[in-house]
Short mmCIF file of C-alpha atoms in Angstrom, two decimals:
data_model
loop_
_atom_site.label_atom_id
_atom_site.label_comp_id
_atom_site.label_asym_id
_atom_site.label_seq_id
_atom_site.Cartn_x
_atom_site.Cartn_y
_atom_site.Cartn_z
CA MET A 69 41.79 29.46 -16.77
CA MET A 70 39.66 27.54 -14.30
CA GLY A 71 41.38 29.36 -11.47
CA TRP A 72 38.09 30.87 -10.32
CA VAL A 73 36.81 27.37 -9.51
CA THR A 74 39.67 26.46 -7.20
CA GLU A 75 40.62 29.90 -5.95
CA PRO A 76 38.14 30.06 -3.04
CA PHE A 77 39.36 26.79 -1.60
CA ALA A 78 42.89 27.93 -1.03
CA PHE A 79 41.63 28.90 2.41
CA GLY A 80 41.03 26.33 5.16
CA PHE A 81 37.77 27.94 6.25
CA MET A 82 36.44 27.72 2.68
CA GLN A 83 37.33 24.02 2.49
CA ARG A 84 35.42 23.42 5.71
CA ALA A 85 32.54 25.51 4.36
CA LEU A 86 32.43 23.38 1.21
CA VAL A 87 32.32 20.11 3.15
CA ALA A 88 29.66 21.49 5.53
CA SER A 89 27.52 22.72 2.62
CA ILE A 90 27.66 19.39 0.82
CA ILE A 91 26.69 17.54 4.02
CA VAL A 92 23.70 19.86 4.49
CA GLY A 93 22.72 19.68 0.84
CA VAL A 94 22.55 15.88 0.93
CA VAL A 95 20.98 15.18 4.32
CA CYS A 96 18.31 17.92 4.15
CA ALA A 97 17.34 16.94 0.63
CA VAL A 98 17.00 13.23 1.46
CA ILE A 99 14.98 13.46 4.67
CA GLY A 100 13.14 16.38 3.08
CA CYS A 101 11.48 13.87 0.73
CA TYR A 102 9.49 12.58 3.72
CA VAL A 103 8.87 16.17 4.89
CA VAL A 104 7.31 16.98 1.51
CA LEU A 105 5.42 13.70 1.04
CA ARG A 106 4.03 13.68 4.60
CA SER A 107 3.24 17.42 4.58
CA MET A 108 5.54 18.12 7.54
CA ALA A 109 6.93 21.46 6.30
CA PHE A 110 5.43 23.28 9.29
CA LEU A 111 7.06 20.80 11.67
CA GLY A 112 10.45 21.35 10.01
CA ASP A 113 10.18 25.10 10.36
CA ALA A 114 8.92 24.86 13.93
CA LEU A 115 11.66 22.43 15.01
CA ALA A 116 14.25 24.77 13.54
CA HIS A 117 13.05 27.69 15.65
CA ALA A 118 12.42 25.53 18.70
CA ILE A 119 16.11 24.69 19.08
CA LEU A 120 16.87 28.31 19.88
CA PRO A 121 16.69 27.93 23.70
CA GLY A 122 19.19 25.06 23.48
CA VAL A 123 21.55 27.27 21.54
CA ALA A 124 21.07 30.10 24.05
CA VAL A 125 21.79 27.86 27.03
CA ALA A 126 24.88 26.41 25.33
CA TYR A 127 26.04 29.94 24.61
CA LEU A 128 25.48 31.03 28.22
CA VAL A 129 27.39 28.11 29.71
CA GLY A 130 30.02 28.19 27.00
CA ALA A 131 29.25 24.76 25.55
CA ASN A 132 29.22 23.79 21.86
CA LEU A 133 26.18 25.45 20.26
CA LEU A 134 25.36 22.42 18.11
CA ALA A 135 25.28 20.16 21.15
CA GLY A 136 22.83 22.53 22.87
CA ALA A 137 20.71 22.67 19.73
CA LEU A 138 20.60 18.89 19.52
CA VAL A 139 19.37 18.51 23.10
CA ALA A 140 16.62 21.11 22.57
CA GLY A 141 15.62 19.56 19.24
CA VAL A 142 15.27 16.09 20.77
CA ILE A 143 13.16 17.42 23.67
CA VAL A 144 10.79 19.28 21.35
CA ALA A 145 10.53 16.40 18.84
CA VAL A 146 9.66 13.88 21.55
CA GLY A 147 7.33 16.40 23.22
CA ILE A 148 5.27 17.01 20.09
CA SER A 149 5.10 13.31 19.40
CA PHE A 150 3.98 12.55 22.97
CA VAL A 151 1.28 15.25 23.14
CA THR A 152 -0.30 14.15 19.84
CA LYS A 153 -0.20 10.44 20.63
CA ALA A 154 -3.63 10.26 22.28
CA GLY A 155 -5.21 12.06 19.33
CA THR A 156 -7.04 14.67 21.43
CA ILE A 157 -4.61 17.42 20.35
CA ARG A 158 -4.00 17.76 16.64
CA GLU A 159 -0.47 17.72 15.34
CA ASP A 160 -0.40 21.26 13.93
CA THR A 161 -1.79 22.61 17.21
CA ALA A 162 0.86 20.78 19.25
CA ILE A 163 3.58 22.01 16.89
CA GLY A 164 2.31 25.59 17.26
CA ILE A 165 2.34 25.36 21.06
CA PHE A 166 5.84 23.86 21.36
CA PHE A 167 7.27 26.08 18.65
CA ALA A 168 6.00 29.29 20.27
CA ALA A 169 6.94 28.23 23.80
CA ALA A 170 10.47 27.20 22.83
CA LEU A 171 11.01 30.33 20.76
CA ALA A 172 9.76 32.48 23.65
CA LEU A 173 12.11 30.67 26.03
CA GLY A 174 14.94 31.26 23.57
CA VAL A 175 14.17 34.98 23.36
CA VAL A 176 13.98 35.26 27.17
CA LEU A 177 17.31 33.47 27.59
CA ILE A 178 19.00 35.55 24.91
CA SER A 179 17.72 38.76 26.53
CA THR A 180 19.62 37.81 29.70
CA THR A 181 22.89 37.74 27.76
CA GLY A 182 22.79 41.51 27.47
CA GLY A 183 21.56 42.15 23.98
CA TYR A 184 23.00 41.71 20.52
CA THR A 185 25.46 38.95 20.06
CA VAL A 186 27.05 38.04 16.78
CA ASP A 187 27.08 34.32 17.48
CA LEU A 188 23.33 34.12 17.88
CA THR A 189 22.66 35.99 14.65
CA HIS A 190 24.83 33.40 12.99
CA VAL A 191 22.55 30.74 14.39
CA LEU A 192 19.55 32.44 12.82
CA PHE A 193 21.03 33.07 9.40
CA GLY A 194 24.01 30.76 9.24
CA ASN A 195 27.68 31.57 8.87
CA VAL A 196 29.20 28.83 6.84
CA LEU A 197 32.60 30.55 6.88
CA GLY A 198 32.74 30.16 10.67
CA VAL A 199 32.43 26.33 10.66
CA SER A 200 35.01 24.88 13.03
CA GLY A 201 36.66 21.48 12.85
CA ALA A 202 34.57 20.30 15.82
CA ASP A 203 31.35 21.49 14.15
CA LEU A 204 32.30 19.51 11.07
CA TRP A 205 32.77 16.31 13.07
CA ILE A 206 29.42 16.73 14.87
CA SER A 207 27.61 17.57 11.62
CA GLY A 208 29.23 14.73 9.72
CA GLY A 209 28.44 12.20 12.45
CA LEU A 210 24.81 13.27 12.76
CA ALA A 211 24.36 13.33 8.99
CA LEU A 212 25.74 9.80 8.67
CA ALA A 213 23.45 8.59 11.46
CA VAL A 214 20.39 10.16 9.79
CA LEU A 215 21.24 8.73 6.36
CA ALA A 216 21.89 5.29 7.85
CA ALA A 217 18.52 5.39 9.63
CA ILE A 218 16.78 6.40 6.39
CA VAL A 219 18.35 3.43 4.59
CA LEU A 220 17.65 0.92 7.38
CA LEU A 221 14.07 2.09 7.90
CA TYR A 222 13.39 2.60 4.18
CA ARG A 223 10.61 0.00 3.79
CA ARG A 224 8.97 0.83 7.09
CA LEU A 225 8.92 4.58 6.45
CA LEU A 226 7.69 3.99 2.90
CA VAL A 227 4.77 1.85 4.12
CA VAL A 228 3.70 4.10 7.02
CA SER A 229 3.98 7.22 4.87
CA PHE A 230 2.06 5.78 1.93
CA ASP A 231 -0.48 3.54 3.66
CA PRO A 232 -0.49 3.68 7.47
CA VAL A 233 -3.46 1.29 7.83
CA PHE A 234 -1.56 -1.37 5.89
CA GLY A 235 1.46 -0.67 8.07
CA ARG A 236 -0.61 -1.39 11.17
CA THR A 237 -1.89 -4.66 9.75
CA LEU A 238 1.76 -5.66 9.25
CA GLY A 239 2.44 -4.96 12.92
CA LEU A 240 4.39 -1.72 12.41
CA ARG A 241 4.52 0.65 15.36
CA ILE A 242 3.30 3.77 13.62
CA HIS A 243 3.83 6.08 16.55
CA ALA A 244 7.41 4.97 17.26
CA LEU A 245 8.31 5.40 13.59
CA ARG A 246 6.82 8.89 13.58
CA THR A 247 8.84 9.82 16.67
CA GLY A 248 11.93 8.41 14.96
CA LEU A 249 11.31 10.55 11.91
CA PHE A 250 10.87 13.63 14.14
CA LEU A 251 14.22 12.90 15.82
CA MET A 252 15.94 12.45 12.47
CA LEU A 253 14.48 15.77 11.40
CA ALA A 254 15.75 17.47 14.58
CA ALA A 255 19.26 16.07 13.97
CA THR A 256 19.15 17.29 10.34
CA ILE A 257 18.25 20.80 11.45
CA VAL A 258 21.17 20.82 13.89
CA VAL A 259 23.47 19.75 11.06
CA SER A 260 22.22 22.72 8.99
CA LEU A 261 22.59 25.35 11.73
CA ARG A 262 25.99 26.66 10.68
CA THR A 263 25.36 26.65 6.96
CA VAL A 264 21.90 28.08 6.37
CA GLY A 265 20.74 28.92 9.90
CA VAL A 266 17.41 28.14 11.56
CA ALA A 267 15.51 30.80 9.63
CA LEU A 268 16.23 29.19 6.25
CA VAL A 269 16.64 25.48 6.97
CA ALA A 270 12.98 24.82 6.17
CA ALA A 271 13.73 25.84 2.58
CA MET A 272 16.50 23.24 2.31
CA LEU A 273 14.11 20.59 3.65
CA VAL A 274 11.33 21.42 1.22
CA THR A 275 12.62 23.04 -1.97
CA PRO A 276 15.03 20.40 -3.38
CA PRO A 277 12.58 17.50 -2.67
CA ALA A 278 9.69 19.47 -4.20
CA ALA A 279 11.73 19.99 -7.38
CA ALA A 280 12.79 16.31 -7.35
CA TYR A 281 9.15 15.23 -6.98
CA LEU A 282 8.35 16.99 -10.25
CA LEU A 283 11.18 15.20 -12.04
CA THR A 284 10.75 11.60 -10.85
CA ARG A 285 8.10 8.97 -10.28
CA ARG A 286 9.57 6.70 -7.60
CA LEU A 287 10.77 7.48 -4.09
CA PRO A 288 14.38 6.20 -4.41
CA ALA A 289 14.87 8.27 -7.57
CA MET A 290 13.26 11.26 -5.88
CA MET A 291 15.75 10.96 -3.00
CA VAL A 292 18.78 10.76 -5.32
CA VAL A 293 17.67 13.67 -7.53
CA SER A 294 16.78 15.70 -4.45
CA ALA A 295 20.26 15.10 -2.98
CA LEU A 296 21.85 16.18 -6.28
CA ILE A 297 19.81 19.39 -6.31
CA GLY A 298 20.73 19.97 -2.66
CA VAL A 299 24.46 19.58 -3.37
CA VAL A 300 24.37 21.74 -6.51
CA SER A 301 22.48 24.46 -4.59
CA ALA A 302 24.90 24.32 -1.67
CA VAL A 303 28.05 24.49 -3.81
CA ALA A 304 26.70 27.09 -6.26
CA GLY A 305 25.43 29.16 -3.34
CA LEU A 306 28.86 29.05 -1.75
CA TYR A 307 30.54 30.33 -4.94
CA LEU A 308 27.96 33.12 -5.28
CA SER A 309 28.53 34.03 -1.67
CA TYR A 310 32.30 34.16 -2.19
CA TYR A 311 32.36 36.17 -5.42
CA LEU A 312 29.38 38.49 -4.83
CA ASP A 313 30.11 38.85 -1.11
CA ILE A 314 26.54 37.93 -0.09
CA ALA A 315 25.17 35.85 2.81
CA SER A 316 25.89 32.19 2.13
CA GLY A 317 22.66 30.77 3.63
CA GLY A 318 20.50 33.06 1.53
CA ALA A 319 22.50 32.36 -1.62
CA VAL A 320 22.14 28.57 -1.19
CA VAL A 321 18.37 28.82 -0.69
CA LEU A 322 17.94 31.14 -3.69
CA VAL A 323 19.80 28.71 -5.97
CA ALA A 324 17.55 25.86 -4.77
CA THR A 325 14.49 28.03 -5.40
CA ALA A 326 15.67 28.82 -8.94
CA ILE A 327 16.05 25.09 -9.63
CA PHE A 328 12.54 24.48 -8.29
CA VAL A 329 11.09 27.18 -10.57
CA LEU A 330 12.78 25.59 -13.58
CA ALA A 331 11.38 22.17 -12.64
CA PHE A 332 7.94 23.62 -12.03
CA LEU A 333 7.90 25.13 -15.52
CA PHE A 334 9.77 22.59 -17.60
CA ALA A 335 9.51 19.19 -15.89
CA PRO A 336 8.35 16.46 -18.25
CA ARG A 337 4.79 15.24 -17.43
CA LYS A 338 4.39 17.28 -14.25
CA GLY A 339 5.65 20.71 -15.40
CA VAL A 340 3.33 23.61 -16.24
CA LEU A 341 4.46 23.97 -19.86
CA TRP A 342 4.16 20.25 -20.53
CA LYS A 343 0.57 20.30 -19.24
CA VAL A 344 -0.32 23.35 -21.33
CA ARG A 345 1.16 21.73 -24.44
CA ARG A 346 -0.70 18.50 -23.82
CA ALA A 347 -3.98 20.34 -23.31
CA ARG A 348 -3.44 22.16 -26.63
CA ARG A 349 -2.66 18.95 -28.42
CA VAL A 350 -5.83 17.35 -27.06
CA ARG A 351 -7.89 20.34 -28.20
CA ALA A 352 -6.28 20.30 -31.65
CA SER A 353 -7.02 16.64 -32.30
CA MET B 58 -14.07 -28.51 8.21
CA ASN B 59 -12.22 -27.37 11.28
CA GLU B 60 -12.81 -23.97 12.70
CA LEU B 61 -10.24 -21.31 11.90
CA LEU B 62 -11.57 -17.97 13.02
CA GLU B 63 -13.72 -17.43 16.02
CA VAL B 64 -15.34 -14.13 16.94
CA ARG B 65 -16.37 -14.52 20.57
CA ASP B 66 -18.91 -12.10 22.03
CA VAL B 67 -17.28 -9.04 20.44
CA SER B 68 -18.60 -5.53 21.08
CA VAL B 69 -17.19 -2.33 19.60
CA VAL B 70 -18.25 1.11 20.81
CA TYR B 71 -17.45 4.40 19.04
CA GLY B 72 -17.98 7.16 21.59
CA GLU B 73 -21.57 6.64 22.74
CA ARG B 74 -22.62 4.44 19.86
CA THR B 75 -22.49 0.66 20.01
CA VAL B 76 -21.51 -0.42 16.50
CA LEU B 77 -21.13 -4.13 17.19
CA ASP B 78 -23.12 -5.69 19.99
CA SER B 79 -21.99 -9.09 21.31
CA VAL B 80 -21.28 -10.66 17.93
CA SER B 81 -20.17 -14.29 17.97
CA LEU B 82 -19.18 -16.24 14.87
CA VAL B 83 -17.30 -19.38 14.02
CA ILE B 84 -15.74 -19.42 10.56
CA PRO B 85 -14.55 -22.72 9.10
CA HIS B 86 -11.14 -23.10 7.47
CA GLY B 87 -11.17 -22.32 3.75
CA ALA B 88 -14.75 -21.08 3.63
CA GLN B 89 -15.83 -18.07 1.59
CA ILE B 90 -18.20 -15.94 3.60
CA ALA B 91 -20.28 -12.93 2.56
CA VAL B 92 -20.99 -10.40 5.28
CA VAL B 93 -24.19 -8.50 4.48
CA GLY B 94 -26.38 -5.94 6.20
CA PRO B 95 -27.59 -2.36 5.77
CA ASN B 96 -25.27 0.65 5.90
CA GLY B 97 -24.08 1.18 9.43
CA ALA B 98 -24.59 -2.49 10.29
CA GLY B 99 -20.98 -2.78 11.43
CA LYS B 100 -19.56 -4.75 8.49
CA SER B 101 -16.44 -2.60 8.14
CA THR B 102 -16.09 -2.43 11.91
CA LEU B 103 -16.17 -6.22 12.17
CA PHE B 104 -13.24 -6.41 9.73
CA LYS B 105 -11.32 -3.68 11.50
CA ALA B 106 -11.89 -5.45 14.81
CA MET B 107 -10.56 -8.68 13.30
CA MET B 108 -7.42 -6.81 12.17
CA GLY B 109 -6.95 -5.20 15.58
CA LEU B 110 -7.46 -1.74 14.07
CA VAL B 111 -10.22 -0.76 16.50
CA PRO B 112 -10.30 -1.52 20.24
CA LEU B 113 -12.81 -4.12 21.46
CA ARG B 114 -15.13 -3.09 24.28
CA HIS B 115 -15.28 -6.75 25.21
CA GLY B 116 -14.93 -10.17 23.64
CA GLU B 117 -12.06 -11.68 21.71
CA MET B 118 -10.88 -12.79 18.29
CA LEU B 119 -9.39 -16.27 18.08
CA ILE B 120 -7.52 -17.97 15.28
CA HIS B 121 -7.13 -21.71 15.73
CA GLY B 122 -8.24 -21.14 19.33
CA ARG B 123 -5.49 -18.64 20.11
CA PRO B 124 -5.73 -14.83 20.31
CA ALA B 125 -5.57 -13.31 16.82
CA SER B 126 -2.80 -10.90 17.88
CA GLU B 127 -0.48 -13.88 18.48
CA TYR B 128 -1.14 -15.35 15.04
CA ARG B 129 1.96 -15.18 12.90
CA ASP B 130 0.68 -16.16 9.48
CA PRO B 131 -0.58 -13.29 7.46
CA VAL B 132 -4.14 -12.01 7.61
CA ALA B 133 -4.66 -9.65 4.66
CA TYR B 134 -7.14 -6.81 4.66
CA VAL B 135 -8.30 -4.64 1.78
CA PRO B 136 -10.35 -1.72 3.09
CA GLN B 137 -13.36 -0.24 1.32
CA ARG B 138 -11.45 2.69 -0.05
CA GLU B 139 -7.72 2.81 0.52
CA GLU B 140 -6.84 5.85 2.57
CA VAL B 141 -3.54 6.23 0.79
CA ASP B 142 -1.87 9.30 -0.62
CA TRP B 143 -2.57 8.94 -4.35
CA HIS B 144 0.16 11.45 -5.20
CA PHE B 145 2.85 9.40 -3.47
CA PRO B 146 5.69 8.50 -5.87
CA VAL B 147 5.13 4.73 -5.96
CA THR B 148 4.45 2.50 -8.94
CA VAL B 149 2.11 -0.49 -9.18
CA TRP B 150 5.13 -2.76 -8.76
CA ASP B 151 6.17 -0.91 -5.59
CA VAL B 152 2.71 -1.28 -4.03
CA VAL B 153 2.37 -4.99 -4.82
CA SER B 154 5.93 -5.54 -3.49
CA MET B 155 4.78 -4.23 -0.12
CA GLY B 156 2.84 -7.49 0.21
CA ARG B 157 6.22 -9.19 0.72
CA TYR B 158 7.16 -6.91 3.65
CA GLY B 159 6.11 -7.65 7.18
CA ARG B 160 7.33 -9.56 10.18
CA GLY B 161 11.05 -10.17 9.82
CA ARG B 162 11.14 -9.03 6.22
CA TRP B 163 11.76 -5.32 6.65
CA LEU B 164 15.48 -5.57 5.97
CA ARG B 165 15.90 -8.86 4.14
CA LYS B 166 16.82 -8.65 0.50
CA ARG B 167 14.06 -9.74 -1.83
CA CYS B 168 14.72 -13.28 -3.00
CA ALA B 169 13.76 -14.94 -6.28
CA SER B 170 10.62 -16.45 -4.75
CA ASP B 171 9.47 -13.01 -3.59
CA LEU B 172 9.83 -11.67 -7.12
CA GLU B 173 7.98 -14.70 -8.48
CA ILE B 174 5.11 -14.18 -5.99
CA ILE B 175 4.88 -10.47 -6.86
CA ARG B 176 4.79 -11.28 -10.59
CA ARG B 177 2.20 -13.99 -10.16
CA SER B 178 0.02 -11.77 -7.98
CA MET B 179 -0.01 -9.05 -10.62
CA ASP B 180 -0.78 -11.63 -13.31
CA SER B 181 -3.74 -12.98 -11.33
CA LEU B 182 -5.33 -9.56 -11.24
CA GLY B 183 -4.39 -8.71 -14.84
CA ILE B 184 -2.25 -5.69 -13.97
CA SER B 185 1.19 -6.85 -15.13
CA ALA B 186 1.17 -4.37 -18.00
CA LEU B 187 0.70 -1.53 -15.51
CA ALA B 188 3.73 -2.45 -13.37
CA GLU B 189 5.71 0.74 -14.05
CA ARG B 190 2.76 3.13 -13.84
CA PRO B 191 2.46 5.54 -10.91
CA ILE B 192 -0.44 4.55 -8.66
CA GLY B 193 -2.12 7.96 -9.03
CA GLU B 194 -2.52 7.56 -12.81
CA LEU B 195 -4.76 4.48 -12.59
CA SER B 196 -8.54 4.25 -12.82
CA GLY B 197 -10.54 3.30 -9.71
CA GLY B 198 -10.96 -0.29 -10.86
CA GLN B 199 -7.24 -0.64 -11.62
CA GLN B 200 -6.35 0.77 -8.21
CA GLN B 201 -8.67 -1.78 -6.59
CA ARG B 202 -6.88 -4.59 -8.43
CA VAL B 203 -3.48 -3.30 -7.30
CA PHE B 204 -4.51 -3.57 -3.66
CA LEU B 205 -6.01 -7.03 -4.21
CA ALA B 206 -2.72 -8.07 -5.82
CA ARG B 207 -0.83 -6.75 -2.81
CA ALA B 208 -3.10 -8.76 -0.49
CA LEU B 209 -2.49 -11.86 -2.63
CA ALA B 210 1.28 -11.28 -2.49
CA GLN B 211 1.03 -11.55 1.29
CA GLU B 212 0.04 -15.21 0.74
CA PRO B 213 -2.61 -14.81 3.43
CA HIS B 214 -4.39 -17.59 5.26
CA VAL B 215 -7.28 -15.25 5.92
CA LEU B 216 -8.39 -12.49 3.55
CA LEU B 217 -10.84 -9.74 4.48
CA LEU B 218 -12.26 -7.66 1.61
CA ASP B 219 -14.44 -4.70 2.50
CA GLU B 220 -16.95 -3.86 -0.27
CA PRO B 221 -14.75 -4.96 -3.20
CA PHE B 222 -17.71 -4.73 -5.61
CA THR B 223 -18.74 -1.21 -4.71
CA GLY B 224 -18.07 1.51 -7.26
CA VAL B 225 -16.05 -0.62 -9.68
CA ASP B 226 -16.68 -1.37 -13.34
CA ILE B 227 -18.02 -4.71 -14.52
CA SER B 228 -14.67 -6.05 -15.71
CA THR B 229 -13.13 -5.37 -12.31
CA LYS B 230 -16.09 -7.06 -10.64
CA GLU B 231 -15.56 -10.11 -12.84
CA ALA B 232 -11.83 -10.03 -12.12
CA VAL B 233 -12.51 -9.97 -8.37
CA LEU B 234 -14.93 -12.91 -8.63
CA GLU B 235 -12.44 -14.91 -10.68
CA PHE B 236 -9.77 -14.02 -8.13
CA LEU B 237 -12.01 -15.29 -5.32
CA SER B 238 -12.62 -18.61 -7.05
CA SER B 239 -8.88 -19.03 -7.62
CA LEU B 240 -8.40 -18.69 -3.87
CA ARG B 241 -10.49 -21.84 -3.32
CA ASP B 242 -7.60 -23.99 -4.56
CA ARG B 243 -5.29 -22.44 -2.02
CA VAL B 244 -7.68 -22.93 0.89
CA VAL B 245 -7.69 -19.28 1.85
CA THR B 246 -10.47 -18.31 4.23
CA VAL B 247 -12.22 -15.29 2.73
CA LEU B 248 -14.66 -12.80 4.22
CA VAL B 249 -16.23 -10.30 1.86
CA SER B 250 -18.64 -7.56 2.82
CA THR B 251 -21.12 -6.62 0.13
CA HIS B 252 -24.43 -4.86 -0.54
CA ASP B 253 -25.26 -7.29 -3.31
CA LEU B 254 -27.49 -9.97 -1.75
CA GLU B 255 -27.96 -11.74 -5.09
CA LEU B 256 -24.21 -12.09 -5.51
CA ALA B 257 -23.79 -13.11 -1.88
CA SER B 258 -26.23 -15.97 -2.20
CA ALA B 259 -24.93 -17.12 -5.60
CA ARG B 260 -21.20 -17.07 -4.97
CA PHE B 261 -20.56 -17.65 -1.29
CA ASP B 262 -20.70 -20.72 0.93
CA GLU B 263 -22.06 -18.96 3.96
CA ILE B 264 -23.71 -15.67 4.79
CA VAL B 265 -23.32 -13.54 7.88
CA LEU B 266 -26.23 -11.13 8.26
CA LEU B 267 -25.44 -8.22 10.54
CA ASN B 268 -27.24 -5.19 11.83
CA GLY B 269 -25.25 -4.04 14.83
CA ARG B 270 -25.80 -7.49 16.25
CA LEU B 271 -25.66 -10.85 14.49
CA ILE B 272 -29.07 -11.49 12.90
CA SER B 273 -28.24 -14.85 11.36
CA SER B 274 -25.43 -16.88 9.87
CA GLY B 275 -25.29 -20.07 7.83
CA SER B 276 -26.09 -21.15 4.27
CA PRO B 277 -27.87 -18.64 2.01
CA GLU B 278 -31.10 -20.64 2.33
CA GLN B 279 -30.95 -20.51 6.12
CA VAL B 280 -30.09 -16.82 6.29
CA PHE B 281 -32.15 -15.20 3.55
CA THR B 282 -35.59 -15.68 5.05
CA GLU B 283 -38.20 -12.96 5.20
CA ALA B 284 -37.98 -12.77 9.00
CA HIS B 285 -34.20 -12.39 9.03
CA LEU B 286 -34.19 -9.78 6.28
CA GLN B 287 -37.00 -7.90 8.00
CA ALA B 288 -34.89 -7.86 11.17
CA ALA B 289 -31.83 -6.60 9.30
CA PHE B 290 -33.23 -4.20 6.77
CA GLY B 291 -36.57 -3.29 8.39
CA GLY B 292 -38.33 -0.58 6.41
CA GLN B 293 -35.81 -0.87 3.63
CA MET B 294 -37.32 -4.19 2.56
CA VAL B 295 -40.30 -5.00 0.39
CA VAL B 296 -41.85 -8.30 -0.62
CA VAL B 297 -42.88 -8.64 -4.26
CA ASN B 298 -44.66 -11.81 -5.41
CA GLY B 299 -43.32 -13.73 -2.49
CA ARG B 300 -39.75 -12.68 -3.31
CA VAL B 301 -37.91 -10.67 -0.73
CA ILE B 302 -36.24 -7.56 -2.06
CA ALA B 303 -34.00 -5.58 0.23
CA VAL B 304 -33.92 -2.01 -0.92
CA ASP B 305 -30.56 -0.62 -0.15
CA GLN B 306 -29.22 2.87 -0.51
CA CYS B 307 -26.07 1.24 -1.66
CA CYS B 308 -22.80 2.35 -2.67
CA GLY B 309 -22.16 5.95 -1.84
CA GLY B 310 -18.72 4.87 -0.73
CA GLY B 311 -18.79 7.78 1.69
CA ALA B 312 -21.19 6.00 4.00
CA HIS B 313 -18.88 4.39 6.50
CA ASP B 314 -20.20 2.33 9.31
CA ALA B 315 -18.87 4.78 11.85
CA HIS B 316 -21.13 7.48 10.52
CA GLY B 317 -24.33 5.61 11.07
CA PRO B 318 -26.99 4.58 8.62
CA THR B 319 -27.92 7.01 5.89
CA HIS B 320 -31.45 7.10 4.64
CA ASN B 321 -31.18 8.61 1.24
CA GLY B 322 -33.41 7.16 -1.39
CA THR B 323 -35.51 4.07 -1.08
CA LEU B 324 -36.71 2.15 -4.12
#
């Protein structure tokens, strides 16, 4: 009777897809809480596109695409952090410059490969069914490293995100922590490459945490709820993709978006309907 | 009383503008000092310089004769208006708990004494009942008390409060004053910047009168003379029946020292 639940996972590639999706759902949703709270959505999107030249180079020399993406992501993350350190160039400007330059470099490199290649489209839009065993090990390792860093740096990141002046009076190195967060973000995007692709990873960084924000009032709870939403979206998206024969990355993001819309409308205290009802009650009394 | 804090010939320059010009001060251990002066006099800048938040053009800050940056015991600072994200998902308890973070305590598990200090700090400011409330849902006065409680939880030896009486309701003002007198038992050295000269002379041991440079410092009687006030407030001062009244355009909250003096409204 419940055969439809287990049926897809008779195949090895679907089992790997499930594990990869869950990893992405958790790690994006957790670090995404800082992306949402620190208004770094643009940085997330830009970093995702900026890893393209790394992927192109890896493709050209026949190396692992994720490894190439990681190198490019680290260079761009450190670059943006370095250029904005002095304060003469604003962060969104620096992001725009690096993002465009890296994307342009990626396009130039890809054009030398002689046109359309299936592998590179998969980088843009994800191909969770093509996740290899090696990809899974790289993704899993990076995801564990990012989650460990989030746990170890929890108090520091909380303080510098909420009240940077207070952080400085406690002797925190604001700039180093910001660079660290950028690097964690770059690693997260690399983890997500295979599943949702660079074009849609920003949604996984922003949508589940935004929904979780509406449903919680403290950061640890927001992170847990966000991770749950991320996992539910990833798994549900995978089923939809299997049974409706649609692109997995898109399906995952659309499920997350649907959950956000529900939270936006019905969340207690912060939802639209709750606010309307409260306003009516105030007027009535 | 032995000296604790020494400001030695400190100058701070923002771009072209000299905000603090060769200010020197010696602050005794455990004293409560009011820092007064017109808007743009450099009160906030003096505090930021003490905290190492703005670079010094020249001069140095010493604590017990050693550079302030080497001092390991906590110096707590409550800015004029917290530049925090009010929509951040933190509760009152979370914010006050941050007072127990800091050097060497970023990873350590909170111990029973930490919890006790956090609880006591909230009690002292009368915000225990608000512990579970998100910070963004509080009134301005309640928010002010939360940040004072956090400073108290740091168990500071030196406490710098920038304009704690500006833009708060009377009960918060009373709570802050009560809080300051409770600090006397703990021998905490306190510097408070304020526009309220009456309050400064009634409640504080010593006054520091600033206007870019140090005009005068010492007991209220020594500092609040017509000549000193004339030098600090200039045209913003009138003398009525032999009593000096400094007319201040107080309390916009938006008038930061860095933006220079504003001249809206006299009398």
